[in-house]
């Protein structure tokens, strides 16, 4: 049981979607994260966005709590991170942190079928 518990605690969150917009108010990054069904409840998690300029240099960051906490096994939560008044942004990176600042691992699952769904299955093959 101890090995199973350690594995469950180490499971990364799944990043299911991510989008952004840049407007007069700054950069707004939105997304959806899921805790794997085999995972454990995850207490308060922060989405953190790091912004970089054309030279690849760090320009700014912002963070926001996931909308739902704690995040139960199998549960999903949206997040919205706003970084006001930035210019010259060419790319950004998203990460997740616990309240104590430690990294919460995640796996990019955008555009991939999710286990337990029929997404990506050829028509008529669902029951096979």
mmCIF file of C-alpha atoms in Angstrom:
data_model
loop_
_atom_site.group_PDB
_atom_site.id
_atom_site.type_symbol
_atom_site.label_atom_id
_atom_site.label_comp_id
_atom_site.label_asym_id
_atom_site.label_seq_id
_atom_site.Cartn_x
_atom_site.Cartn_y
_atom_site.Cartn_z
ATOM 1 C CA UNK A 1 0.000 0.000 0.000
ATOM 2 C CA UNK A 2 2.855 2.438 0.720
ATOM 3 C CA UNK A 3 4.140 2.196 -2.859
ATOM 4 C CA UNK A 4 0.674 2.824 -4.263
ATOM 5 C CA UNK A 5 0.200 5.855 -1.998
ATOM 6 C CA UNK A 6 3.570 7.313 -3.056
ATOM 7 C CA UNK A 7 2.704 6.792 -6.738
ATOM 8 C CA UNK A 8 -0.705 8.453 -6.318
ATOM 9 C CA UNK A 9 0.882 11.476 -4.661
ATOM 10 C CA UNK A 10 3.401 11.819 -7.487
ATOM 11 C CA UNK A 11 0.894 11.813 -10.370
ATOM 12 C CA UNK A 12 1.082 15.047 -12.374
ATOM 13 C CA UNK A 13 -1.997 17.119 -13.156
ATOM 14 C CA UNK A 14 -3.276 17.075 -16.754
ATOM 15 C CA UNK A 15 -3.391 20.368 -18.685
ATOM 16 C CA UNK A 16 -6.473 19.910 -20.900
ATOM 17 C CA UNK A 17 -6.764 23.332 -22.536
ATOM 18 C CA UNK A 18 -4.924 26.628 -22.740
ATOM 19 C CA UNK A 19 -5.687 29.870 -24.527
ATOM 20 C CA UNK A 20 -4.590 33.487 -24.339
ATOM 21 C CA UNK A 21 -5.413 36.954 -25.542
ATOM 22 C CA UNK A 22 -3.407 40.140 -25.538
ATOM 23 C CA UNK A 23 -5.389 43.363 -25.332
ATOM 24 C CA UNK A 24 -5.099 46.895 -23.983
ATOM 25 C CA UNK A 25 -5.467 45.531 -20.455
ATOM 26 C CA UNK A 26 -2.540 43.116 -20.805
ATOM 27 C CA UNK A 27 -2.224 39.363 -21.226
ATOM 28 C CA UNK A 28 -5.017 37.016 -20.143
ATOM 29 C CA UNK A 29 -4.252 33.271 -20.038
ATOM 30 C CA UNK A 30 -7.071 30.804 -19.421
ATOM 31 C CA UNK A 31 -6.979 27.049 -19.116
ATOM 32 C CA UNK A 32 -8.420 23.863 -17.706
ATOM 33 C CA UNK A 33 -6.514 21.439 -15.489
ATOM 34 C CA UNK A 34 -7.569 17.972 -14.307
ATOM 35 C CA UNK A 35 -6.439 15.847 -11.404
ATOM 36 C CA UNK A 36 -6.057 12.220 -12.613
ATOM 37 C CA UNK A 37 -8.665 9.783 -11.278
ATOM 38 C CA UNK A 38 -5.864 7.731 -9.731
ATOM 39 C CA UNK A 39 -4.386 10.776 -7.968
ATOM 40 C CA UNK A 40 -5.072 12.184 -4.539
ATOM 41 C CA UNK A 41 -6.922 15.342 -3.566
ATOM 42 C CA UNK A 42 -4.682 18.331 -4.245
ATOM 43 C CA UNK A 43 -4.979 21.336 -1.916
ATOM 44 C CA UNK A 44 -4.866 24.910 -3.164
ATOM 45 C CA UNK A 45 -2.869 25.172 -6.414
ATOM 46 C CA UNK A 46 -1.762 28.337 -8.198
ATOM 47 C CA UNK A 47 -1.425 28.657 -11.979
ATOM 48 C CA UNK A 48 1.679 30.739 -12.742
ATOM 49 C CA UNK A 49 2.370 32.412 -16.095
ATOM 50 C CA UNK A 50 5.891 33.547 -17.013
ATOM 51 C CA UNK A 51 6.157 36.025 -19.903
ATOM 52 C CA UNK A 52 9.171 36.452 -22.187
ATOM 53 C CA UNK A 53 10.174 39.097 -24.749
ATOM 54 C CA UNK A 54 11.520 38.610 -28.293
ATOM 55 C CA UNK A 55 15.040 38.095 -26.926
ATOM 56 C CA UNK A 56 13.820 35.244 -24.719
ATOM 57 C CA UNK A 57 14.321 37.315 -21.590
ATOM 58 C CA UNK A 58 11.930 37.107 -18.644
ATOM 59 C CA UNK A 59 9.592 40.116 -18.713
ATOM 60 C CA UNK A 60 6.860 39.504 -16.132
ATOM 61 C CA UNK A 61 4.775 36.915 -14.326
ATOM 62 C CA UNK A 62 1.351 36.543 -12.807
ATOM 63 C CA UNK A 63 -0.497 33.941 -10.821
ATOM 64 C CA UNK A 64 -3.997 32.967 -9.792
ATOM 65 C CA UNK A 65 -5.546 30.155 -7.779
ATOM 66 C CA UNK A 66 -7.397 27.375 -9.559
ATOM 67 C CA UNK A 67 -11.112 28.052 -9.331
ATOM 68 C CA UNK A 68 -11.797 24.854 -7.364
ATOM 69 C CA UNK A 69 -9.843 23.735 -4.291
ATOM 70 C CA UNK A 70 -9.120 21.196 -3.153
ATOM 71 C CA UNK A 71 -9.007 19.451 -6.521
ATOM 72 C CA UNK A 72 -10.432 15.957 -5.976
ATOM 73 C CA UNK A 73 -9.250 12.925 -7.963
ATOM 74 C CA UNK A 74 -10.822 13.098 -11.445
ATOM 75 C CA UNK A 75 -11.985 16.706 -10.937
ATOM 76 C CA UNK A 76 -11.300 19.575 -13.333
ATOM 77 C CA UNK A 77 -10.772 23.248 -12.595
ATOM 78 C CA UNK A 78 -10.493 26.305 -14.811
ATOM 79 C CA UNK A 79 -7.971 29.059 -14.164
ATOM 80 C CA UNK A 80 -7.518 32.631 -15.382
ATOM 81 C CA UNK A 81 -4.238 34.536 -14.993
ATOM 82 C CA UNK A 82 -4.104 38.249 -15.836
ATOM 83 C CA UNK A 83 -0.858 40.162 -16.299
ATOM 84 C CA UNK A 84 -1.603 43.872 -16.751
ATOM 85 C CA UNK A 85 0.156 46.442 -18.936
ATOM 86 C CA UNK A 86 2.846 44.447 -20.692
ATOM 87 C CA UNK A 87 4.352 45.092 -24.111
ATOM 88 C CA UNK A 88 6.692 43.201 -26.393
ATOM 89 C CA UNK A 89 5.498 39.784 -25.279
ATOM 90 C CA UNK A 90 6.378 37.018 -27.723
ATOM 91 C CA UNK A 91 5.805 33.903 -25.636
ATOM 92 C CA UNK A 92 4.741 32.658 -22.240
ATOM 93 C CA UNK A 93 5.042 29.535 -20.124
ATOM 94 C CA UNK A 94 2.500 28.114 -17.680
ATOM 95 C CA UNK A 95 3.351 26.194 -14.531
ATOM 96 C CA UNK A 96 1.645 25.247 -11.300
ATOM 97 C CA UNK A 97 2.713 25.735 -7.691
ATOM 98 C CA UNK A 98 1.463 24.655 -4.273
ATOM 99 C CA UNK A 99 0.821 27.226 -1.544
ATOM 100 C CA UNK A 100 4.310 26.609 -0.137
ATOM 101 C CA UNK A 101 5.846 27.495 -3.531
ATOM 102 C CA UNK A 102 6.794 23.946 -4.486
ATOM 103 C CA UNK A 103 6.274 22.884 -8.095
ATOM 104 C CA UNK A 104 3.141 20.891 -8.910
ATOM 105 C CA UNK A 105 3.992 18.721 -11.909
ATOM 106 C CA UNK A 106 1.711 18.692 -14.944
ATOM 107 C CA UNK A 107 1.493 16.956 -18.307
ATOM 108 C CA UNK A 108 0.342 18.756 -21.454
ATOM 109 C CA UNK A 109 -2.686 16.785 -22.666
ATOM 110 C CA UNK A 110 -4.046 19.450 -25.025
ATOM 111 C CA UNK A 111 -5.384 17.973 -28.232
ATOM 112 C CA UNK A 112 -5.061 14.376 -27.037
ATOM 113 C CA UNK A 113 -7.963 12.021 -26.329
ATOM 114 C CA UNK A 114 -8.619 11.671 -22.610
ATOM 115 C CA UNK A 115 -8.729 8.188 -21.078
ATOM 116 C CA UNK A 116 -12.288 6.969 -20.641
ATOM 117 C CA UNK A 117 -13.709 8.916 -23.601
ATOM 118 C CA UNK A 118 -14.373 7.983 -27.210
ATOM 119 C CA UNK A 119 -12.606 11.078 -28.577
ATOM 120 C CA UNK A 120 -10.492 10.147 -31.539
ATOM 121 C CA UNK A 121 -12.128 6.740 -31.928
ATOM 122 C CA UNK A 122 -13.288 5.976 -35.489
ATOM 123 C CA UNK A 123 -17.078 6.035 -35.878
ATOM 124 C CA UNK A 124 -18.600 2.650 -35.124
ATOM 125 C CA UNK A 125 -15.557 1.479 -33.134
ATOM 126 C CA UNK A 126 -16.697 2.706 -29.691
ATOM 127 C CA UNK A 127 -17.747 -0.707 -28.387
ATOM 128 C CA UNK A 128 -14.791 -2.671 -29.746
#
